[in-house]
Structure formats: C-alpha cells, structure tokens
C-alpha cells in the first residue's frame, strides 16, 4: 500500500500511524509482491524502544536477531548495517534526540512460489519508525489486569525464543473478548504450561524468589526479560526459569510482566485472583530504573 492510501491513518500532528519505513537509507512505502515475508511470514522482527534518540538494549535485540537468522537458516543477513541504519531512520523521521519506537523487519527476501527458499534469495532489512506509545502511570503504580487466553501456543523448539514474522497465535489471543480493563492475556502451550503474555514475559514471585517460564518449546525470550534477570543478579535476587502451571498463580505473592517498550508492569488481578505490587517487584523496578529503564520510575 502506498503512502497516499494511508492519509486517513494519521495522528493529529500529522505523523503516519503506519510509520515511516526505510531500506538501504532510502524511504520506502511499498513491499514487492514476491517477498516471502508476505507469503509465509518468512522472516524476523525486533521492536526497539528509542529513548533520547538512542536505541535501547540494542545489543540484546541484535543478538536475538542473529539467533533467529541461524534458526531459520537465513544466509548472510545484513545485521551489521542495523546500528547505522537505525540512526539514519531515527534522524530522518524527525526523532533525533527524542523518544520513539523502531521496528526492524528482516525478510528472507523475494523468491519463487513454494515453501522451499531459493538459493538466489537475498535477505532484505527494513526499518520502521513510529511515535512512542505512552501508558498510564497507574499501570506502573497499581498494576494491570490480565486474563488467561483460551488459545494455546504450539510447541516448536526451533522457533522458541525468537521473533518470527508469524504472530497469528498472539493475534488470535489479543482478539479474544476479555473482561473490562484487561490489558494483557497470559498464554499457555498445548501441554497447559504457562508461557508468556501476548506481548510480554511473565514472572511469579514466591517469598523473595522469582520464577519465570522456561522458554524452551514455545514463547519469546524477551530482551527486557534478559535485562531484568541481569538486574536480579546484580541485586542478588534469586530466580529460576522453570515449568510453570497456571494454578501456581494462586500461590504467587506477586506477579508482573515485562517487555522492551513498557519495562515492567505489576499485575494486580487475573480473574478472581488479586495481588499488590510487592517488595520484590518494587525492588526490581528500582533496579531497572537504575539500569536505564526510565518507565519504571515512580
């Protein structure tokens, strides 16, 4: 779809809701119809918080992108061009020194019809720049309401942990009818294990220890999850990645979720269960703020 067709999808300040997109330092508004990203979701993506013009946790995003390329056998991905490409896109889109959101889409590229990729296919990297999404301070102060999704995540170890372009499981879960005020839906895999939220990783606190689902067969290893566990190490807070059943929520003293854009949100309710942002959650929020996650400042 060309940019002229998107004129109605704009903020009051004129910035396009579909973002501004760049490829090889040129602004683009179309994608070739033969791109395998369109046909099969054959590619990867990263969504990066840009604060004061700088991509946050970029090293972790690039590590995951590189891992994804290895898992999908995408040969010679142009990952080395990402830092400079991001800075060009941020500046050109008018966010030099400001806050915004950047999205990297790495497609395997164009190819012949059929699932099997051609040896001639060349990876294509595109960078989108969007306005930053702001969230209510109450989410950080009081916590959010979550629900349990009816959908299930498929178990596929080769795809677990990485961000492929196929997010239909999350799309279906996010489209489910939920109770008023619900902000996030927690998802289980086909064996009934609690894995993650539609857009977040989930953590349960028992006493002074933190438990988070092991991402071995389903789900995404979020960069904020990684950053939080590093913070827990620094604060000497015990944690474990393990198999978690949904009924363990009933015994949890605290629950919270994380992602790269929000930082950390305490969870205050799930169905009839209730929690308050507790001391471990608050300590981790303070630690994240010290580690550069300004959203966690109360």
PDB file of C-alpha atoms in Angstrom:
ATOM      1  CA  UNK A   1       0.000   0.000   0.000  1.00  0.00           C
ATOM      2  CA  UNK A   2       1.420   3.368  -0.988  1.00  0.00           C
ATOM      3  CA  UNK A   3       1.664   6.263   1.397  1.00  0.00           C
ATOM      4  CA  UNK A   4      -1.080   8.187  -0.423  1.00  0.00           C
ATOM      5  CA  UNK A   5      -3.543   5.445   0.506  1.00  0.00           C
ATOM      6  CA  UNK A   6      -2.775   5.918   4.190  1.00  0.00           C
ATOM      7  CA  UNK A   7      -3.550   9.609   4.526  1.00  0.00           C
ATOM      8  CA  UNK A   8      -6.501   8.941   6.857  1.00  0.00           C
ATOM      9  CA  UNK A   9      -4.338   6.943   9.268  1.00  0.00           C
ATOM     10  CA  UNK A  10      -2.560   9.862  10.889  1.00  0.00           C
ATOM     11  CA  UNK A  11      -2.209  11.405  14.306  1.00  0.00           C
ATOM     12  CA  UNK A  12      -3.346  14.978  14.773  1.00  0.00           C
ATOM     13  CA  UNK A  13       0.295  16.032  14.497  1.00  0.00           C
ATOM     14  CA  UNK A  14       0.499  14.518  11.016  1.00  0.00           C
ATOM     15  CA  UNK A  15       2.723  11.513  11.816  1.00  0.00           C
ATOM     16  CA  UNK A  16       1.589   8.436   9.895  1.00  0.00           C
ATOM     17  CA  UNK A  17       0.204   5.625  12.076  1.00  0.00           C
ATOM     18  CA  UNK A  18       1.798   3.139   9.671  1.00  0.00           C
ATOM     19  CA  UNK A  19       5.199   4.645  10.443  1.00  0.00           C
ATOM     20  CA  UNK A  20       7.952   5.779   8.135  1.00  0.00           C
ATOM     21  CA  UNK A  21       9.919   2.964   6.576  1.00  0.00           C
ATOM     22  CA  UNK A  22      13.491   2.817   5.305  1.00  0.00           C
ATOM     23  CA  UNK A  23      15.539   0.342   3.300  1.00  0.00           C
ATOM     24  CA  UNK A  24      19.215   0.904   2.476  1.00  0.00           C
ATOM     25  CA  UNK A  25      18.914   4.514   3.744  1.00  0.00           C
ATOM     26  CA  UNK A  26      16.035   5.256   1.379  1.00  0.00           C
ATOM     27  CA  UNK A  27      12.450   5.869   2.470  1.00  0.00           C
ATOM     28  CA  UNK A  28      10.054   3.267   1.066  1.00  0.00           C
ATOM     29  CA  UNK A  29       6.299   2.742   1.182  1.00  0.00           C
ATOM     30  CA  UNK A  30       5.845  -0.470  -0.805  1.00  0.00           C
ATOM     31  CA  UNK A  31       6.894  -4.113  -0.497  1.00  0.00           C
ATOM     32  CA  UNK A  32       7.460  -6.353  -3.565  1.00  0.00           C
ATOM     33  CA  UNK A  33       4.589  -8.794  -4.007  1.00  0.00           C
ATOM     34  CA  UNK A  34       7.066 -11.686  -4.232  1.00  0.00           C
ATOM     35  CA  UNK A  35       8.556 -11.029  -0.777  1.00  0.00           C
ATOM     36  CA  UNK A  36       8.436 -14.235   1.264  1.00  0.00           C
ATOM     37  CA  UNK A  37       7.556 -12.195   4.347  1.00  0.00           C
ATOM     38  CA  UNK A  38       4.146 -11.577   2.763  1.00  0.00           C
ATOM     39  CA  UNK A  39       3.600 -15.128   1.549  1.00  0.00           C
ATOM     40  CA  UNK A  40       4.838 -17.163   4.510  1.00  0.00           C
ATOM     41  CA  UNK A  41       5.868 -14.840   7.328  1.00  0.00           C
ATOM     42  CA  UNK A  42       9.377 -15.950   6.374  1.00  0.00           C
ATOM     43  CA  UNK A  43      11.480 -13.602   8.428  1.00  0.00           C
ATOM     44  CA  UNK A  44      12.095 -11.978  11.780  1.00  0.00           C
ATOM     45  CA  UNK A  45      11.383  -8.737  13.554  1.00  0.00           C
ATOM     46  CA  UNK A  46      12.511  -6.693  16.540  1.00  0.00           C
ATOM     47  CA  UNK A  47      10.672  -3.804  18.195  1.00  0.00           C
ATOM     48  CA  UNK A  48      13.070  -1.391  19.869  1.00  0.00           C
ATOM     49  CA  UNK A  49      12.449   1.396  22.360  1.00  0.00           C
ATOM     50  CA  UNK A  50      14.318   4.529  21.297  1.00  0.00           C
ATOM     51  CA  UNK A  51      14.968   6.939  24.135  1.00  0.00           C
ATOM     52  CA  UNK A  52      16.585  10.345  23.601  1.00  0.00           C
ATOM     53  CA  UNK A  53      17.416   9.235  20.067  1.00  0.00           C
ATOM     54  CA  UNK A  54      19.262   6.075  21.157  1.00  0.00           C
ATOM     55  CA  UNK A  55      18.023   2.506  20.569  1.00  0.00           C
ATOM     56  CA  UNK A  56      17.729   0.880  23.992  1.00  0.00           C
ATOM     57  CA  UNK A  57      19.168  -2.597  24.638  1.00  0.00           C
ATOM     58  CA  UNK A  58      20.254  -2.766  21.012  1.00  0.00           C
ATOM     59  CA  UNK A  59      22.902  -5.399  21.725  1.00  0.00           C
ATOM     60  CA  UNK A  60      20.261  -7.784  23.054  1.00  0.00           C
ATOM     61  CA  UNK A  61      17.965  -7.146  20.096  1.00  0.00           C
ATOM     62  CA  UNK A  62      20.788  -7.838  17.638  1.00  0.00           C
ATOM     63  CA  UNK A  63      21.809 -10.995  19.493  1.00  0.00           C
ATOM     64  CA  UNK A  64      18.263 -12.337  19.215  1.00  0.00           C
ATOM     65  CA  UNK A  65      18.019 -11.298  15.572  1.00  0.00           C
ATOM     66  CA  UNK A  66      21.247 -13.142  14.815  1.00  0.00           C
ATOM     67  CA  UNK A  67      19.995 -16.220  16.672  1.00  0.00           C
ATOM     68  CA  UNK A  68      16.791 -16.078  14.647  1.00  0.00           C
ATOM     69  CA  UNK A  69      18.736 -15.968  11.392  1.00  0.00           C
ATOM     70  CA  UNK A  70      20.685 -19.030  12.493  1.00  0.00           C
ATOM     71  CA  UNK A  71      17.495 -20.903  13.422  1.00  0.00           C
ATOM     72  CA  UNK A  72      15.770 -20.029  10.123  1.00  0.00           C
ATOM     73  CA  UNK A  73      18.913 -20.587   8.047  1.00  0.00           C
ATOM     74  CA  UNK A  74      18.810 -17.064   6.633  1.00  0.00           C
ATOM     75  CA  UNK A  75      22.196 -16.737   4.972  1.00  0.00           C
ATOM     76  CA  UNK A  76      24.318 -13.582   5.241  1.00  0.00           C
ATOM     77  CA  UNK A  77      21.772 -11.324   6.944  1.00  0.00           C
ATOM     78  CA  UNK A  78      22.724  -7.609   6.874  1.00  0.00           C
ATOM     79  CA  UNK A  79      22.749  -7.303  10.673  1.00  0.00           C
ATOM     80  CA  UNK A  80      25.970  -5.261  10.702  1.00  0.00           C
ATOM     81  CA  UNK A  81      24.120  -2.452   8.920  1.00  0.00           C
ATOM     82  CA  UNK A  82      21.459  -2.131  11.625  1.00  0.00           C
ATOM     83  CA  UNK A  83      23.082   0.405  14.016  1.00  0.00           C
ATOM     84  CA  UNK A  84      23.857   2.951  11.293  1.00  0.00           C
ATOM     85  CA  UNK A  85      20.560   2.250   9.538  1.00  0.00           C
ATOM     86  CA  UNK A  86      18.663   2.871  12.756  1.00  0.00           C
ATOM     87  CA  UNK A  87      20.377   6.189  13.383  1.00  0.00           C
ATOM     88  CA  UNK A  88      19.663   7.316   9.818  1.00  0.00           C
ATOM     89  CA  UNK A  89      15.999   6.324  10.089  1.00  0.00           C
ATOM     90  CA  UNK A  90      15.553   7.937  13.518  1.00  0.00           C
ATOM     91  CA  UNK A  91      17.087  11.209  12.373  1.00  0.00           C
ATOM     92  CA  UNK A  92      15.302  11.295   9.012  1.00  0.00           C
ATOM     93  CA  UNK A  93      11.933  10.592  10.661  1.00  0.00           C
ATOM     94  CA  UNK A  94      12.459  13.603  12.925  1.00  0.00           C
ATOM     95  CA  UNK A  95      13.249  11.847  16.213  1.00  0.00           C
ATOM     96  CA  UNK A  96      16.922  12.752  16.590  1.00  0.00           C
ATOM     97  CA  UNK A  97      17.400  13.130  20.350  1.00  0.00           C
ATOM     98  CA  UNK A  98      13.749  12.220  21.012  1.00  0.00           C
ATOM     99  CA  UNK A  99      11.714   9.176  22.034  1.00  0.00           C
ATOM    100  CA  UNK A 100      10.103   6.853  19.502  1.00  0.00           C
ATOM    101  CA  UNK A 101       9.711   3.198  18.586  1.00  0.00           C
ATOM    102  CA  UNK A 102      11.771   1.461  15.910  1.00  0.00           C
ATOM    103  CA  UNK A 103      10.831  -1.797  14.243  1.00  0.00           C
ATOM    104  CA  UNK A 104      13.252  -3.957  12.297  1.00  0.00           C
ATOM    105  CA  UNK A 105      11.813  -6.404   9.783  1.00  0.00           C
ATOM    106  CA  UNK A 106      14.250  -8.868   8.247  1.00  0.00           C
ATOM    107  CA  UNK A 107      12.719 -10.845   5.383  1.00  0.00           C
ATOM    108  CA  UNK A 108      14.367 -13.777   3.664  1.00  0.00           C
ATOM    109  CA  UNK A 109      13.630 -11.768   0.527  1.00  0.00           C
ATOM    110  CA  UNK A 110      11.908 -12.417  -2.780  1.00  0.00           C
ATOM    111  CA  UNK A 111      11.722 -15.886  -4.223  1.00  0.00           C
ATOM    112  CA  UNK A 112       9.866 -18.313  -6.405  1.00  0.00           C
ATOM    113  CA  UNK A 113       6.486 -19.696  -5.443  1.00  0.00           C
ATOM    114  CA  UNK A 114       6.584 -22.572  -2.950  1.00  0.00           C
ATOM    115  CA  UNK A 115       7.776 -23.102   0.592  1.00  0.00           C
ATOM    116  CA  UNK A 116      11.364 -24.028  -0.232  1.00  0.00           C
ATOM    117  CA  UNK A 117      13.566 -20.908  -0.394  1.00  0.00           C
ATOM    118  CA  UNK A 118      15.663 -20.325  -3.481  1.00  0.00           C
ATOM    119  CA  UNK A 119      19.440 -20.266  -3.200  1.00  0.00           C
ATOM    120  CA  UNK A 120      19.310 -16.934  -5.028  1.00  0.00           C
ATOM    121  CA  UNK A 121      17.105 -15.288  -2.383  1.00  0.00           C
ATOM    122  CA  UNK A 122      18.740 -12.260  -0.758  1.00  0.00           C
ATOM    123  CA  UNK A 123      17.702 -11.099   2.736  1.00  0.00           C
ATOM    124  CA  UNK A 124      16.078  -7.671   2.934  1.00  0.00           C
ATOM    125  CA  UNK A 125      16.147  -5.474   6.023  1.00  0.00           C
ATOM    126  CA  UNK A 126      13.629  -2.689   6.568  1.00  0.00           C
ATOM    127  CA  UNK A 127      13.416  -0.241   9.469  1.00  0.00           C
ATOM    128  CA  UNK A 128      10.198   1.443  10.566  1.00  0.00           C
ATOM    129  CA  UNK A 129       9.949   4.452  12.878  1.00  0.00           C
ATOM    130  CA  UNK A 130       6.806   5.129  14.926  1.00  0.00           C
ATOM    131  CA  UNK A 131       5.766   7.531  17.626  1.00  0.00           C
ATOM    132  CA  UNK A 132       6.329   6.262  21.145  1.00  0.00           C
ATOM    133  CA  UNK A 133       3.287   4.754  22.838  1.00  0.00           C
ATOM    134  CA  UNK A 134       2.668   6.180  26.309  1.00  0.00           C
ATOM    135  CA  UNK A 135       0.961   4.172  29.052  1.00  0.00           C
ATOM    136  CA  UNK A 136      -0.944   5.289  32.165  1.00  0.00           C
ATOM    137  CA  UNK A 137       1.163   5.781  35.283  1.00  0.00           C
ATOM    138  CA  UNK A 138      -1.372   3.595  37.120  1.00  0.00           C
ATOM    139  CA  UNK A 139      -0.061   0.571  35.236  1.00  0.00           C
ATOM    140  CA  UNK A 140       3.282   1.017  36.991  1.00  0.00           C
ATOM    141  CA  UNK A 141       1.962   2.232  40.331  1.00  0.00           C
ATOM    142  CA  UNK A 142      -1.055  -0.037  40.863  1.00  0.00           C
ATOM    143  CA  UNK A 143      -0.607  -2.817  38.314  1.00  0.00           C
ATOM    144  CA  UNK A 144      -2.662  -4.164  35.417  1.00  0.00           C
ATOM    145  CA  UNK A 145      -5.466  -6.679  34.968  1.00  0.00           C
ATOM    146  CA  UNK A 146      -4.654  -9.804  32.942  1.00  0.00           C
ATOM    147  CA  UNK A 147      -6.728 -12.765  31.787  1.00  0.00           C
ATOM    148  CA  UNK A 148      -5.923 -16.311  30.705  1.00  0.00           C
ATOM    149  CA  UNK A 149      -6.189 -16.754  26.953  1.00  0.00           C
ATOM    150  CA  UNK A 150      -8.243 -19.607  25.546  1.00  0.00           C
ATOM    151  CA  UNK A 151      -5.705 -20.030  22.748  1.00  0.00           C
ATOM    152  CA  UNK A 152      -2.643 -22.229  23.009  1.00  0.00           C
ATOM    153  CA  UNK A 153       0.918 -21.814  21.794  1.00  0.00           C
ATOM    154  CA  UNK A 154       2.339 -24.572  19.607  1.00  0.00           C
ATOM    155  CA  UNK A 155       5.451 -26.314  20.914  1.00  0.00           C
ATOM    156  CA  UNK A 156       8.288 -25.928  18.425  1.00  0.00           C
ATOM    157  CA  UNK A 157      11.805 -25.801  19.923  1.00  0.00           C
ATOM    158  CA  UNK A 158      13.379 -24.490  16.706  1.00  0.00           C
ATOM    159  CA  UNK A 159      11.202 -21.367  16.861  1.00  0.00           C
ATOM    160  CA  UNK A 160      11.049 -20.907  20.638  1.00  0.00           C
ATOM    161  CA  UNK A 161      12.698 -17.737  21.883  1.00  0.00           C
ATOM    162  CA  UNK A 162      12.927 -15.850  18.574  1.00  0.00           C
ATOM    163  CA  UNK A 163      10.538 -13.337  16.991  1.00  0.00           C
ATOM    164  CA  UNK A 164       9.364 -14.682  13.655  1.00  0.00           C
ATOM    165  CA  UNK A 165       7.005 -12.674  11.464  1.00  0.00           C
ATOM    166  CA  UNK A 166       4.217 -15.197  12.036  1.00  0.00           C
ATOM    167  CA  UNK A 167       2.329 -13.982  15.141  1.00  0.00           C
ATOM    168  CA  UNK A 168      -1.116 -15.461  14.451  1.00  0.00           C
ATOM    169  CA  UNK A 169      -1.301 -17.119  17.872  1.00  0.00           C
ATOM    170  CA  UNK A 170      -0.846 -13.725  19.510  1.00  0.00           C
ATOM    171  CA  UNK A 171      -3.259 -12.061  17.074  1.00  0.00           C
ATOM    172  CA  UNK A 172      -5.996 -14.559  17.947  1.00  0.00           C
ATOM    173  CA  UNK A 173      -5.357 -14.216  21.678  1.00  0.00           C
ATOM    174  CA  UNK A 174      -5.383 -10.419  21.540  1.00  0.00           C
ATOM    175  CA  UNK A 175      -8.696 -10.527  19.653  1.00  0.00           C
ATOM    176  CA  UNK A 176     -10.426 -12.575  22.355  1.00  0.00           C
ATOM    177  CA  UNK A 177     -13.178 -10.943  24.361  1.00  0.00           C
ATOM    178  CA  UNK A 178     -11.842 -10.077  27.807  1.00  0.00           C
ATOM    179  CA  UNK A 179     -13.176  -8.565  30.998  1.00  0.00           C
ATOM    180  CA  UNK A 180     -13.306  -4.759  31.184  1.00  0.00           C
ATOM    181  CA  UNK A 181      -9.946  -3.210  31.948  1.00  0.00           C
ATOM    182  CA  UNK A 182      -7.920  -6.223  30.826  1.00  0.00           C
ATOM    183  CA  UNK A 183      -4.556  -5.066  29.493  1.00  0.00           C
ATOM    184  CA  UNK A 184      -2.796  -8.341  28.699  1.00  0.00           C
ATOM    185  CA  UNK A 185      -3.620 -12.013  28.145  1.00  0.00           C
ATOM    186  CA  UNK A 186      -1.461 -14.799  29.518  1.00  0.00           C
ATOM    187  CA  UNK A 187      -0.912 -17.747  27.212  1.00  0.00           C
ATOM    188  CA  UNK A 188      -0.276 -21.441  27.756  1.00  0.00           C
ATOM    189  CA  UNK A 189       1.201 -24.018  25.412  1.00  0.00           C
ATOM    190  CA  UNK A 190      -0.607 -27.112  24.154  1.00  0.00           C
ATOM    191  CA  UNK A 191       0.524 -29.044  27.245  1.00  0.00           C
ATOM    192  CA  UNK A 192      -1.014 -26.468  29.583  1.00  0.00           C
ATOM    193  CA  UNK A 193       2.197 -24.788  30.737  1.00  0.00           C
ATOM    194  CA  UNK A 194       2.095 -21.056  31.412  1.00  0.00           C
ATOM    195  CA  UNK A 195       4.482 -19.479  28.882  1.00  0.00           C
ATOM    196  CA  UNK A 196       4.056 -15.714  28.417  1.00  0.00           C
ATOM    197  CA  UNK A 197       1.668 -12.890  27.610  1.00  0.00           C
ATOM    198  CA  UNK A 198       0.643 -11.926  24.097  1.00  0.00           C
ATOM    199  CA  UNK A 199       3.243  -9.140  24.185  1.00  0.00           C
ATOM    200  CA  UNK A 200       5.162  -9.831  27.375  1.00  0.00           C
ATOM    201  CA  UNK A 201       7.081 -12.254  29.543  1.00  0.00           C
ATOM    202  CA  UNK A 202       5.537 -13.174  32.881  1.00  0.00           C
ATOM    203  CA  UNK A 203       7.109 -13.572  36.328  1.00  0.00           C
ATOM    204  CA  UNK A 204       5.778 -15.002  39.591  1.00  0.00           C
ATOM    205  CA  UNK A 205       7.222 -14.135  42.999  1.00  0.00           C
ATOM    206  CA  UNK A 206       7.194 -16.642  45.852  1.00  0.00           C
ATOM    207  CA  UNK A 207       8.565 -15.127  49.030  1.00  0.00           C
ATOM    208  CA  UNK A 208      11.828 -13.493  47.966  1.00  0.00           C
ATOM    209  CA  UNK A 209      12.393 -15.630  44.849  1.00  0.00           C
ATOM    210  CA  UNK A 210      11.311 -15.030  41.254  1.00  0.00           C
ATOM    211  CA  UNK A 211      10.050 -17.734  38.914  1.00  0.00           C
ATOM    212  CA  UNK A 212       9.596 -17.280  35.163  1.00  0.00           C
ATOM    213  CA  UNK A 213       8.585 -19.809  32.490  1.00  0.00           C
ATOM    214  CA  UNK A 214      11.405 -21.597  30.704  1.00  0.00           C
ATOM    215  CA  UNK A 215      11.323 -20.632  27.019  1.00  0.00           C
ATOM    216  CA  UNK A 216      12.420 -23.947  25.525  1.00  0.00           C
ATOM    217  CA  UNK A 217       9.466 -25.103  23.414  1.00  0.00           C
ATOM    218  CA  UNK A 218       7.295 -22.002  22.953  1.00  0.00           C
ATOM    219  CA  UNK A 219       7.265 -18.277  23.607  1.00  0.00           C
ATOM    220  CA  UNK A 220       9.772 -15.480  23.124  1.00  0.00           C
ATOM    221  CA  UNK A 221      12.894 -14.703  25.138  1.00  0.00           C
ATOM    222  CA  UNK A 222      12.225 -11.005  25.564  1.00  0.00           C
ATOM    223  CA  UNK A 223      15.113  -8.572  25.772  1.00  0.00           C
ATOM    224  CA  UNK A 224      13.553  -6.972  28.871  1.00  0.00           C
ATOM    225  CA  UNK A 225      13.285 -10.442  30.401  1.00  0.00           C
ATOM    226  CA  UNK A 226      17.013 -10.840  29.819  1.00  0.00           C
ATOM    227  CA  UNK A 227      17.714  -7.358  31.191  1.00  0.00           C
ATOM    228  CA  UNK A 228      15.572  -7.994  34.266  1.00  0.00           C
ATOM    229  CA  UNK A 229      17.348 -11.256  35.057  1.00  0.00           C
ATOM    230  CA  UNK A 230      20.687  -9.430  34.815  1.00  0.00           C
ATOM    231  CA  UNK A 231      19.253  -6.859  37.205  1.00  0.00           C
ATOM    232  CA  UNK A 232      18.135  -9.625  39.564  1.00  0.00           C
ATOM    233  CA  UNK A 233      21.699 -10.966  39.526  1.00  0.00           C
ATOM    234  CA  UNK A 234      23.033  -7.527  40.406  1.00  0.00           C
ATOM    235  CA  UNK A 235      20.510  -7.155  43.235  1.00  0.00           C
ATOM    236  CA  UNK A 236      21.151 -10.724  44.425  1.00  0.00           C
ATOM    237  CA  UNK A 237      17.540 -11.718  43.976  1.00  0.00           C
ATOM    238  CA  UNK A 238      17.125 -15.451  43.447  1.00  0.00           C
ATOM    239  CA  UNK A 239      15.353 -16.512  40.262  1.00  0.00           C
ATOM    240  CA  UNK A 240      14.692 -19.624  38.214  1.00  0.00           C
ATOM    241  CA  UNK A 241      13.357 -20.355  34.735  1.00  0.00           C
ATOM    242  CA  UNK A 242      11.178 -23.420  35.094  1.00  0.00           C
ATOM    243  CA  UNK A 243       7.996 -25.187  34.068  1.00  0.00           C
ATOM    244  CA  UNK A 244       5.005 -23.276  35.470  1.00  0.00           C
ATOM    245  CA  UNK A 245       1.410 -24.430  35.690  1.00  0.00           C
ATOM    246  CA  UNK A 246      -1.387 -21.811  35.685  1.00  0.00           C
ATOM    247  CA  UNK A 247      -2.633 -22.923  39.120  1.00  0.00           C
ATOM    248  CA  UNK A 248       0.674 -21.701  40.567  1.00  0.00           C
ATOM    249  CA  UNK A 249      -0.716 -18.192  40.141  1.00  0.00           C
ATOM    250  CA  UNK A 250      -2.922 -18.936  43.158  1.00  0.00           C
ATOM    251  CA  UNK A 251       0.126 -19.361  45.407  1.00  0.00           C
ATOM    252  CA  UNK A 252       2.160 -16.454  43.994  1.00  0.00           C
ATOM    253  CA  UNK A 253       2.789 -13.484  46.294  1.00  0.00           C
ATOM    254  CA  UNK A 254       3.446 -11.109  43.401  1.00  0.00           C
ATOM    255  CA  UNK A 255       3.090 -11.242  39.618  1.00  0.00           C
ATOM    256  CA  UNK A 256       4.498  -8.932  36.963  1.00  0.00           C
ATOM    257  CA  UNK A 257       5.120  -8.770  33.215  1.00  0.00           C
ATOM    258  CA  UNK A 258       7.855  -7.183  31.108  1.00  0.00           C
ATOM    259  CA  UNK A 259       8.624  -6.166  27.548  1.00  0.00           C
ATOM    260  CA  UNK A 260      11.028  -3.862  25.747  1.00  0.00           C
ATOM    261  CA  UNK A 261       8.576  -0.976  25.417  1.00  0.00           C
ATOM    262  CA  UNK A 262       6.891  -0.943  28.827  1.00  0.00           C
ATOM    263  CA  UNK A 263       9.722  -2.039  31.091  1.00  0.00           C
ATOM    264  CA  UNK A 264       7.803  -3.719  33.929  1.00  0.00           C
ATOM    265  CA  UNK A 265       4.131  -3.713  34.900  1.00  0.00           C
ATOM    266  CA  UNK A 266       2.952  -5.266  38.153  1.00  0.00           C
ATOM    267  CA  UNK A 267      -0.136  -7.461  37.791  1.00  0.00           C
ATOM    268  CA  UNK A 268      -2.964  -6.736  40.232  1.00  0.00           C
ATOM    269  CA  UNK A 269      -5.655  -9.144  39.059  1.00  0.00           C
ATOM    270  CA  UNK A 270      -6.340 -12.251  36.985  1.00  0.00           C
ATOM    271  CA  UNK A 271      -9.907 -13.481  37.205  1.00  0.00           C
ATOM    272  CA  UNK A 272     -10.706 -13.740  40.924  1.00  0.00           C
ATOM    273  CA  UNK A 273      -7.049 -13.603  41.945  1.00  0.00           C
ATOM    274  CA  UNK A 274      -5.683 -10.365  43.399  1.00  0.00           C
ATOM    275  CA  UNK A 275      -2.185  -9.086  44.126  1.00  0.00           C
ATOM    276  CA  UNK A 276      -0.474  -5.886  45.138  1.00  0.00           C
ATOM    277  CA  UNK A 277       2.855  -4.667  43.772  1.00  0.00           C
ATOM    278  CA  UNK A 278       5.104  -6.201  46.417  1.00  0.00           C
ATOM    279  CA  UNK A 279       8.631  -5.563  47.698  1.00  0.00           C
ATOM    280  CA  UNK A 280      10.401  -7.795  45.162  1.00  0.00           C
ATOM    281  CA  UNK A 281       8.562  -6.190  42.248  1.00  0.00           C
ATOM    282  CA  UNK A 282       9.307  -2.689  43.549  1.00  0.00           C
ATOM    283  CA  UNK A 283      12.954  -3.539  44.126  1.00  0.00           C
ATOM    284  CA  UNK A 284      13.288  -4.849  40.584  1.00  0.00           C
ATOM    285  CA  UNK A 285      11.547  -1.764  39.194  1.00  0.00           C
ATOM    286  CA  UNK A 286      14.019   0.450  41.048  1.00  0.00           C
ATOM    287  CA  UNK A 287      16.876  -1.683  39.744  1.00  0.00           C
ATOM    288  CA  UNK A 288      15.603  -1.407  36.180  1.00  0.00           C
ATOM    289  CA  UNK A 289      15.325   2.360  36.524  1.00  0.00           C
ATOM    290  CA  UNK A 290      18.957   2.469  37.643  1.00  0.00           C
ATOM    291  CA  UNK A 291      19.791   0.279  34.634  1.00  0.00           C
ATOM    292  CA  UNK A 292      18.308   2.777  32.185  1.00  0.00           C
ATOM    293  CA  UNK A 293      14.619   1.825  32.055  1.00  0.00           C
ATOM    294  CA  UNK A 294      13.072   5.196  32.823  1.00  0.00           C
ATOM    295  CA  UNK A 295       9.495   3.918  32.566  1.00  0.00           C
ATOM    296  CA  UNK A 296       9.970   2.173  35.922  1.00  0.00           C
ATOM    297  CA  UNK A 297      10.485   5.470  37.738  1.00  0.00           C
ATOM    298  CA  UNK A 298       7.630   6.071  40.198  1.00  0.00           C
TER     299      UNK A 298
END
